[in-house]
Coordinates of C-alpha atoms and ligand atoms in Angstrom, one line a residue:
M549 CA 9.0 15.7 -4.7
T550 CA 10.1 12.4 -2.1
S551 CA 8.2 9.5 -2.6
Q552 CA 6.7 9.6 0.6
R553 CA 5.8 12.6 0.3
R554 CA 4.0 11.2 -3.2
L555 CA 2.6 8.4 -1.2
E556 CA 0.9 10.5 1.4
E557 CA -0.8 13.0 -1.3
A558 CA -2.1 10.0 -2.7
D559 CA -3.6 8.0 0.0
K560 CA -5.9 10.9 1.4
R561 CA -6.6 11.9 -2.9
Y562 CA -7.9 7.9 -3.0
I563 CA -8.8 5.6 -0.5
W564 CA -11.7 5.7 1.4
H565 CA -10.3 4.0 4.4
P566 CA -12.4 1.6 7.1
F567 CA -13.7 2.7 10.6
T568 CA -12.7 6.7 9.1
Q569 CA -14.1 10.2 9.5
M570 CA -12.2 11.2 6.6
R571 CA -12.6 14.7 7.1
D572 CA -10.3 14.8 10.0
Y573 CA -8.3 12.3 7.9
Q574 CA -7.4 14.8 5.7
E575 CA -6.8 16.8 8.1
M576 CA -3.7 14.5 9.4
E577 CA -0.3 13.2 8.2
P578 CA -1.2 9.5 6.5
M579 CA 0.5 6.6 8.7
I580 CA 2.2 4.2 6.8
I581 CA 3.8 1.0 7.0
N582 CA 5.2 0.3 4.9
R583 CA 7.1 -3.2 7.0
G584 CA 7.0 -4.7 9.8
E585 CA 9.1 -7.6 12.6
G586 CA 8.3 -8.4 15.1
S587 CA 5.7 -6.5 17.5
Y588 CA 6.9 -3.2 15.4
L589 CA 5.6 -1.6 12.8
V590 CA 7.8 0.6 10.1
D591 CA 6.6 3.5 8.3
I592 CA 7.9 4.7 4.4
H593 CA 10.2 6.8 7.2
G594 CA 12.0 4.4 8.5
R595 CA 10.1 4.9 11.8
R596 CA 9.4 2.0 13.6
Y597 CA 6.2 1.3 16.6
L598 CA 5.4 -0.9 18.5
D599 CA 2.2 -2.6 17.2
G600 CA 0.0 -2.7 20.6
V601 CA -3.5 -3.8 19.3
S602 CA -1.7 -6.2 16.4
S603 CA -2.3 -5.1 13.6
L604 CA -6.1 -4.7 14.5
W605 CA -5.9 -7.9 16.5
V606 CA -4.4 -9.9 13.6
I607 CA -1.1 -10.8 14.8
V608 CA -0.2 -13.9 16.1
H609 CA 3.5 -15.2 16.6
G610 CA 4.3 -11.4 15.6
H611 CA 5.0 -10.1 12.0
R612 CA 7.9 -11.5 9.1
R613 CA 7.5 -14.7 11.8
E614 CA 9.8 -16.9 9.1
E615 CA 8.0 -19.5 9.5
I616 CA 4.4 -18.8 8.3
D617 CA 7.1 -16.8 5.8
R618 CA 8.1 -19.8 3.9
A619 CA 4.7 -21.8 4.2
I620 CA 2.9 -18.7 1.8
I621 CA 5.9 -17.9 -0.5
E622 CA 5.9 -23.2 -0.9
Q623 CA 2.5 -22.4 -1.6
V624 CA 2.6 -20.1 -4.1
G625 CA 5.3 -22.2 -5.8
K626 CA 2.6 -24.1 -6.5
I627 CA -0.4 -22.5 -6.7
S628 CA -2.1 -19.5 -5.5
H629 CA -5.5 -20.3 -5.7
S630 CA -8.4 -22.6 -6.8
T631 CA -11.7 -23.5 -6.1
L632 CA -13.3 -25.6 -2.8
L633 CA -16.6 -25.0 -5.7
G634 CA -16.4 -29.0 -5.7
L635 CA -13.2 -29.4 -5.5
S636 CA -10.1 -30.1 -2.8
N637 CA -6.8 -28.8 -2.0
P638 CA -4.3 -30.0 0.3
P639 CA -3.3 -26.7 3.3
A640 CA -7.6 -26.7 3.1
I641 CA -7.8 -30.7 3.9
E642 CA -5.1 -31.0 6.7
L643 CA -6.3 -27.7 8.3
A644 CA -10.2 -28.3 8.7
E645 CA -8.2 -31.8 10.2
Q646 CA -6.4 -30.1 12.0
L647 CA -9.2 -27.3 13.4
A648 CA -11.5 -30.4 13.9
E649 CA -8.5 -31.9 16.2
I650 CA -7.7 -28.1 18.5
T651 CA -12.0 -26.7 18.8
P652 CA -14.5 -28.5 21.7
A653 CA -15.0 -31.8 21.0
G654 CA -18.1 -32.2 18.3
L655 CA -17.7 -30.0 15.9
E656 CA -16.5 -32.3 12.8
R657 CA -17.2 -30.6 10.2
V658 CA -15.5 -26.7 8.4
F659 CA -17.1 -25.1 5.8
Y660 CA -14.9 -21.9 4.7
S661 CA -15.3 -18.4 3.9
D662 CA -13.1 -15.1 4.1
N663 CA -13.1 -12.5 6.4
G664 CA -15.2 -12.5 10.7
S665 CA -18.2 -11.2 9.2
T666 CA -18.4 -13.5 6.3
G667 CA -17.5 -16.7 8.9
C668 CA -21.1 -15.2 10.5
E669 CA -23.3 -14.7 7.6
V670 CA -22.2 -19.1 7.1
A671 CA -23.3 -19.4 10.9
L672 CA -26.2 -17.8 11.1
K673 CA -27.7 -19.0 7.5
M674 CA -26.7 -22.2 8.7
A675 CA -28.5 -22.7 11.7
F676 CA -31.8 -21.0 9.3
Q677 CA -30.7 -24.1 7.1
Y678 CA -31.3 -26.6 9.1
W679 CA -33.8 -26.4 10.8
Q680 CA -36.1 -25.9 7.9
L681 CA -34.3 -28.7 6.6
R682 CA -35.5 -30.6 9.8
G683 CA -39.3 -29.4 8.8
E684 CA -39.2 -26.2 12.3
H685 CA -40.7 -24.1 9.8
K686 CA -41.2 -21.4 12.5
R687 CA -37.5 -21.4 13.3
T688 CA -37.0 -18.2 11.8
T689 CA -35.7 -16.0 13.6
F690 CA -32.3 -15.4 16.4
V691 CA -31.4 -14.0 19.8
S692 CA -28.0 -11.5 19.7
F693 CA -27.4 -9.3 22.7
S694 CA -26.6 -6.4 24.2
N695 CA -23.7 -4.7 22.1
A696 CA -22.9 -7.6 19.9
Y697 CA -20.2 -6.8 17.4
H698 CA -20.5 -9.8 14.2
G699 CA -18.6 -7.9 10.8
D700 CA -20.2 -5.0 8.5
T701 CA -22.5 -7.5 6.6
L702 CA -25.8 -7.4 7.2
G703 CA -26.6 -10.8 8.7
A704 CA -23.7 -9.5 10.5
V705 CA -24.8 -6.3 11.4
S706 CA -28.2 -7.8 11.9
V707 CA -27.3 -9.9 15.4
G708 CA -24.9 -6.8 15.8
G709 CA -25.7 -4.4 19.3
I710 CA -24.0 -1.3 18.7
D711 CA -25.9 1.5 17.7
L712 CA -23.6 3.7 17.0
F713 CA -22.4 1.0 14.1
H714 CA -25.5 -0.2 13.8
E715 CA -28.7 1.8 14.5
T716 CA -28.4 3.9 10.5
Y717 CA -29.0 0.6 8.9
R718 CA -31.9 -1.7 10.8
P719 CA -34.5 -0.9 8.1
L720 CA -32.6 -2.4 6.2
L721 CA -32.1 -5.9 9.0
F722 CA -33.6 -8.5 9.5
P723 CA -35.5 -8.5 12.9
V724 CA -33.7 -10.4 16.0
L725 CA -34.9 -10.5 19.8
Q726 CA -31.6 -8.6 22.1
A727 CA -31.0 -10.5 25.3
E728 CA -29.5 -8.2 27.9
A729 CA -25.1 -8.6 27.7
P730 CA -23.1 -8.2 30.7
Y731 CA -22.1 -4.8 31.4
C732 CA -20.8 -5.1 34.8
Y733 CA -19.6 -1.6 34.7
R734 CA -22.6 0.0 33.3
C735 CA -25.2 -2.6 34.6
P736 CA -27.6 -1.7 32.4
L737 CA -29.9 -3.8 35.5
G738 CA -28.6 -0.7 37.8
L739 CA -26.9 -4.3 39.7
T740 CA -23.9 -5.0 41.3
W741 CA -21.8 -8.4 40.6
P742 CA -20.8 -10.8 42.7
Q743 CA -24.3 -10.2 44.2
C744 CA -26.7 -9.8 41.8
G745 CA -26.1 -13.5 40.1
M746 CA -26.0 -12.5 36.5
G747 CA -29.2 -11.0 36.4
C748 CA -28.7 -10.3 33.3
L749 CA -29.3 -13.8 32.2
E750 CA -33.0 -13.8 32.5
T751 CA -33.9 -11.5 30.4
L752 CA -32.0 -14.4 28.0
E753 CA -33.9 -17.3 29.9
Q754 CA -37.2 -14.7 29.8
I755 CA -36.2 -14.4 26.1
L756 CA -35.8 -18.2 25.0
K757 CA -39.1 -19.1 27.6
D758 CA -41.1 -17.5 25.1
H759 CA -40.7 -17.5 22.2
H760 CA -37.8 -21.0 22.3
Q761 CA -39.8 -22.2 19.4
E762 CA -39.6 -19.0 16.5
V763 CA -35.8 -19.6 17.6
A764 CA -33.3 -20.7 15.2
A765 CA -29.6 -20.1 17.0
L766 CA -28.4 -18.2 20.0
I767 CA -24.7 -15.8 18.5
I768 CA -22.1 -14.9 21.3
E769 CA -18.9 -13.6 21.5
P770 CA -17.8 -15.6 23.8
L771 CA -15.6 -14.1 27.8
V772 CA -15.6 -10.8 25.9
Q773 CA -17.9 -8.2 23.6
G774 CA -14.5 -6.7 21.4
A775 CA -15.9 -4.3 19.9
A776 CA -17.9 -2.7 22.2
G777 CA -15.1 -2.0 24.0
M778 CA -13.0 -5.8 25.8
I779 CA -17.0 -5.5 28.1
T780 CA -15.6 -8.8 30.3
Q781 CA -18.4 -11.8 31.6
P782 CA -18.5 -12.4 34.8
P783 CA -17.4 -16.1 35.2
G784 CA -19.9 -18.9 34.4
F785 CA -21.5 -16.8 32.5
L786 CA -21.0 -18.2 28.8
Q787 CA -21.4 -22.0 30.6
R788 CA -25.2 -20.8 31.7
V789 CA -25.6 -19.2 28.7
R790 CA -24.4 -22.7 27.3
A791 CA -27.5 -24.4 28.9
L792 CA -30.9 -22.3 28.4
C793 CA -29.8 -23.0 24.8
T794 CA -29.8 -26.3 25.9
R795 CA -32.8 -26.1 27.9
Y796 CA -34.4 -24.7 25.1
G797 CA -33.5 -26.5 22.6
V798 CA -31.5 -23.4 20.4
L799 CA -28.5 -23.4 18.5
M800 CA -25.5 -22.4 19.9
I801 CA -22.8 -20.1 17.6
A802 CA -19.7 -19.0 19.5
D803 CA -18.4 -16.3 17.5
E804 CA -14.4 -16.4 18.4
V805 CA -13.7 -14.0 16.1
A806 CA -11.8 -11.9 18.2
V807 CA -10.8 -14.3 21.6
G808 CA -10.0 -16.4 19.6
F809 CA -6.4 -18.6 19.5
G810 CA -5.0 -17.7 22.5
R811 CA -5.9 -14.4 23.5
T812 CA -8.2 -14.4 26.2
G813 CA -4.7 -16.8 27.5
R814 CA -6.3 -20.3 26.2
M815 CA -6.6 -21.4 22.2
F816 CA -10.5 -20.6 21.9
A817 CA -12.1 -18.5 24.9
C818 CA -15.1 -21.5 24.8
E819 CA -12.4 -24.0 27.2
H820 CA -12.4 -21.8 30.0
E821 CA -15.5 -22.7 30.8
G822 CA -16.0 -25.9 28.9
V823 CA -18.4 -25.6 27.4
R824 CA -19.2 -27.1 22.8
P825 CA -21.1 -24.5 20.9
D826 CA -22.7 -26.3 17.7
L827 CA -21.1 -23.8 15.5
M828 CA -18.1 -21.7 15.8
I829 CA -16.6 -18.7 13.5
L830 CA -12.6 -18.4 13.9
A831 CA -11.3 -15.6 11.6
K832 CA -8.9 -12.9 12.4
G833 CA -5.5 -15.2 13.9
I834 CA -6.6 -18.5 12.1
T835 CA -3.1 -17.6 9.7
G836 CA -1.5 -15.4 12.5
G837 CA -2.7 -12.9 11.0
Y838 CA -1.2 -12.9 7.6
L839 CA -4.3 -13.6 4.9
P840 CA -7.8 -13.2 5.0
L841 CA -9.2 -16.7 6.0
A842 CA -12.1 -17.5 8.0
A843 CA -13.8 -20.9 9.3
T844 CA -16.9 -22.1 10.3
L845 CA -17.1 -25.4 12.6
T846 CA -21.1 -27.4 12.5
T847 CA -21.3 -31.1 14.4
D848 CA -22.4 -34.1 12.6
E849 CA -26.0 -33.5 13.0
V850 CA -26.2 -30.0 11.7
Y851 CA -23.6 -31.3 9.0
R852 CA -25.8 -34.3 8.6
A853 CA -29.3 -32.4 7.8
F854 CA -27.7 -31.3 4.9
L855 CA -27.3 -34.2 3.2
G856 CA -30.1 -35.5 0.6
D857 CA -30.9 -36.7 -3.2
Y858 CA -29.2 -34.4 -5.6
H859 CA -33.3 -32.9 -6.7
E860 CA -34.4 -32.5 -3.2
F861 CA -31.9 -29.5 -2.9
K862 CA -30.6 -29.7 0.6
T863 CA -27.9 -28.2 -0.7
F864 CA -26.3 -25.4 1.6
F865 CA -26.3 -23.1 -1.3
H866 CA -23.7 -20.2 0.4
G867 CA -19.5 -19.6 -1.2
H868 CA -17.1 -17.1 -1.7
T869 CA -14.5 -17.2 -4.6
Y870 CA -11.7 -17.7 -2.2
T871 CA -13.0 -20.5 0.4
G872 CA -11.2 -22.5 1.7
N873 CA -8.0 -20.6 -0.7
P874 CA -4.9 -22.7 -0.2
V875 CA -2.0 -19.9 -0.2
A876 CA -4.5 -18.6 3.4
C877 CA -4.6 -22.0 4.5
A878 CA -1.1 -22.8 4.2
A879 CA -0.4 -19.1 6.0
A880 CA -3.2 -21.0 9.0
L881 CA -0.7 -24.2 8.8
A882 CA 2.3 -23.0 9.1
N883 CA 0.5 -20.4 12.4
L884 CA -1.0 -23.8 14.5
E885 CA 2.3 -25.7 14.5
V886 CA 4.2 -22.2 15.1
F887 CA 2.0 -22.1 18.8
E888 CA 3.5 -26.1 18.7
Q889 CA 7.3 -25.5 18.8
D890 CA 6.7 -22.7 20.7
K891 CA 4.5 -23.3 22.9
T892 CA 3.0 -20.1 23.0
L893 CA 0.1 -20.7 24.9
E894 CA 2.3 -21.4 28.1
R895 CA 5.1 -18.9 27.7
L896 CA 1.8 -16.7 27.3
A897 CA 0.5 -17.3 30.8
P898 CA 4.5 -15.1 32.5
K899 CA 3.2 -11.6 30.0
I900 CA -0.4 -12.8 31.2
A901 CA 0.4 -11.4 34.4
L902 CA 2.0 -8.3 34.4
L903 CA -0.3 -7.6 32.3
T904 CA -3.0 -7.5 34.5
R905 CA 0.5 -6.4 37.4
R906 CA 0.8 -2.5 35.7
L907 CA -2.9 -2.1 34.7
E908 CA -3.9 -2.1 38.0
E909 CA -1.2 1.1 37.9
F910 CA -4.1 2.5 36.1
K911 CA -6.5 2.5 38.7
D912 CA -5.2 5.5 39.8
L913 CA -5.6 7.7 36.7
S914 CA -8.4 10.2 36.6
A915 CA -9.8 9.8 33.9
V916 CA -9.2 5.8 33.9
G917 CA -13.2 4.7 35.5
D918 CA -12.3 0.8 34.6
V919 CA -9.9 -1.2 33.2
R920 CA -11.3 -4.9 31.7
Q921 CA -8.8 -7.0 30.8
R922 CA -8.9 -10.9 29.7
G923 CA -6.0 -12.5 28.8
F924 CA -3.9 -10.4 26.2
M925 CA -8.0 -8.2 25.8
T926 CA -7.2 -4.8 26.8
G927 CA -10.0 -2.8 27.7
I928 CA -9.0 1.1 29.3
E929 CA -12.9 2.5 29.5
L930 CA -11.5 6.4 30.4
V931 CA -14.5 8.7 31.8
A932 CA -14.8 12.8 32.9
D933 CA -15.6 11.7 36.4
K934 CA -14.6 8.3 37.4
E935 CA -17.0 9.2 40.4
T936 CA -20.7 9.6 38.7
K937 CA -18.9 7.5 35.6
A938 CA -20.3 10.1 33.5
P939 CA -18.0 9.9 29.6
F940 CA -16.4 12.9 28.2
P941 CA -18.4 14.2 24.6
P942 CA -17.3 13.3 22.1
Q943 CA -16.6 16.5 20.7
E944 CA -13.3 15.5 22.6
R945 CA -11.9 13.5 20.7
M946 CA -10.1 11.4 24.3
G947 CA -9.4 7.9 22.4
V948 CA -7.5 9.8 19.1
K949 CA -6.6 12.7 21.6
V950 CA -4.4 9.3 23.4
I951 CA -3.8 7.2 20.3
L952 CA -2.5 9.9 19.0
E953 CA -0.1 11.5 21.4
A954 CA 1.5 7.5 21.4
R955 CA 1.4 7.6 18.6
K956 CA 4.1 9.8 19.4
R957 CA 6.1 8.1 21.4
G958 CA 6.4 5.2 19.4
V959 CA 3.0 3.5 19.7
I960 CA 0.6 2.6 17.4
I961 CA -2.9 1.2 18.8
R962 CA -7.1 2.1 18.1
P963 CA -8.6 3.2 21.1
L964 CA -12.8 2.0 20.6
G965 CA -14.4 5.2 21.2
D966 CA -12.7 6.9 25.1
V967 CA -11.6 2.7 25.3
I968 CA -8.0 1.9 25.0
V969 CA -7.5 -1.3 23.7
I970 CA -4.6 -3.2 24.3
M971 CA -3.9 -6.4 22.9
P972 CA -0.1 -7.1 21.1
P973 CA 1.1 -9.8 19.3
L974 CA 1.0 -13.1 21.7
S975 CA 4.8 -13.1 21.1
I976 CA 5.7 -9.6 22.7
T977 CA 9.1 -9.8 24.7
E978 CA 8.4 -8.7 28.1
G979 CA 10.4 -5.9 28.2
E980 CA 8.4 -4.5 24.5
L981 CA 4.8 -4.8 27.0
E982 CA 6.8 -3.4 29.7
E983 CA 7.4 -0.7 27.3
L984 CA 4.5 -0.6 25.7
V985 CA 1.6 -0.1 28.9
A986 CA 4.6 2.4 30.4
V987 CA 3.9 4.8 26.8
I988 CA 0.4 4.4 27.4
Y989 CA -0.2 5.6 30.8
Q990 CA 1.9 7.6 30.3
S991 CA 0.1 8.9 27.1
I992 CA -3.3 8.8 29.0
K993 CA -1.8 11.1 31.6
T994 CA -0.5 13.3 29.3
V995 CA -3.7 13.8 27.3
T996 CA -6.0 14.2 30.2
E997 CA -3.8 15.9 32.2
G998 CA -3.3 18.3 29.5
R999 CA -7.3 18.6 29.7
G1000 CA -7.5 20.3 32.6
Ligands
PLP2589 N1 -16.9 -11.0 14.9 C1 -16.0 -10.9 16.1 C2 -16.1 -10.7 17.7 C3 -15.6 -9.0 15.7 O1 -14.4 -8.9 16.7 C4 -15.4 -9.0 14.2 C5 -14.3 -7.7 13.8 O2 -13.7 -7.1 15.3 C6 -15.8 -9.0 13.0 C7 -16.3 -10.4 13.4 C8 -16.1 -9.4 12.0 O3 -14.5 -9.5 11.1 P1 -14.0 -8.9 9.7 O4 -13.4 -7.7 10.2 O5 -13.2 -10.1 9.2 O6 -15.1 -9.3 9.4

């Protein structure tokens, strides 16, 4: 048996893959990635594929970027891990300083964890305890949005709003107040933007008016609800949410796990609307996509509420084993350096414009109902009927068929249901981007036309 065959069999025999129907997986030829180079992934057979979703929205400057690889190796040569519980390490310190500098003014304290979900747990617990410490004991709930996704741990699931992922666990979750998020293509209120004046905000305002004294914080994915299908918010929505939080005295948590580190065209999505949240969560692209790391940032005001004498036990009793891991922090520092050195954000603007132009063509495809784009975050929603917006029956597995077709043509993407996601590394070249979009266009056309 070849070593490739052995790996394929062992993969099917031993691994339970996340977010994967394993019965289907057993039927498929597994794709085992062995190497990466720039925008490409290389499998164990040596086949090359464009990484069209940045290895699940994390890769920023491409795979095997020399500066990041080197920073990791140099740090490993010093120490790979020491705890942040009561001790510190240079990369964690330097990174905290830089994050405080590049995030919206006022976010000054950095609390590390190791993935987006834990970053959200930290923010939720921090916001909750802040009010408890201030003596506002009734503030025990949160406001979140329909279609929200903040991760898979139970606190993050509690503030989630995607029934498919979250409903099963409802008995385990704490109750939250759910406001209507904008989903303009399928407005739950039957309204049309911009004439609606963002009527969906009225549900939020009503909730805050009625319950603000019970609310610790509101949590939002700024500009784009990623996992729900790259659902983009109308311009000004975020700013108005910020204004409502301020008016009703509720902390605002910005979950920038997916949108942070350049994905929307600016370093952080909040910058587009000049919004400063009270807490901000960063993960995914923070290390350029090389190692797991998350950071929850907050203001001096929140931080100060936790200060007190030892015996008062105002301490934030939270921390993960790998909190502030020095190798991950060294990778994150190198990631930021490459942003500067390559002028990544400046060079991204024409690529975003190119993507916008190419996406226009998708609108003519018979199965494309909606095309949503914010920077380098794109969702193409497939529908069975453009007129009625009726979705395909789930048995048809349209999204899956399209990505398998794209795979045959040398592109790796992953759908969200029937929404085809395009989210390449920021470093992708214009030529590669053209190729990526052309393959996805052809794949949608082949699969959806073949159906008729
Ligand atoms: N928050 C948002 C907005 C996300 O998109 C995700 C993951 O996709 C998470 C949190 C969870 O991050 P992780 O998968 O690293 O736990």
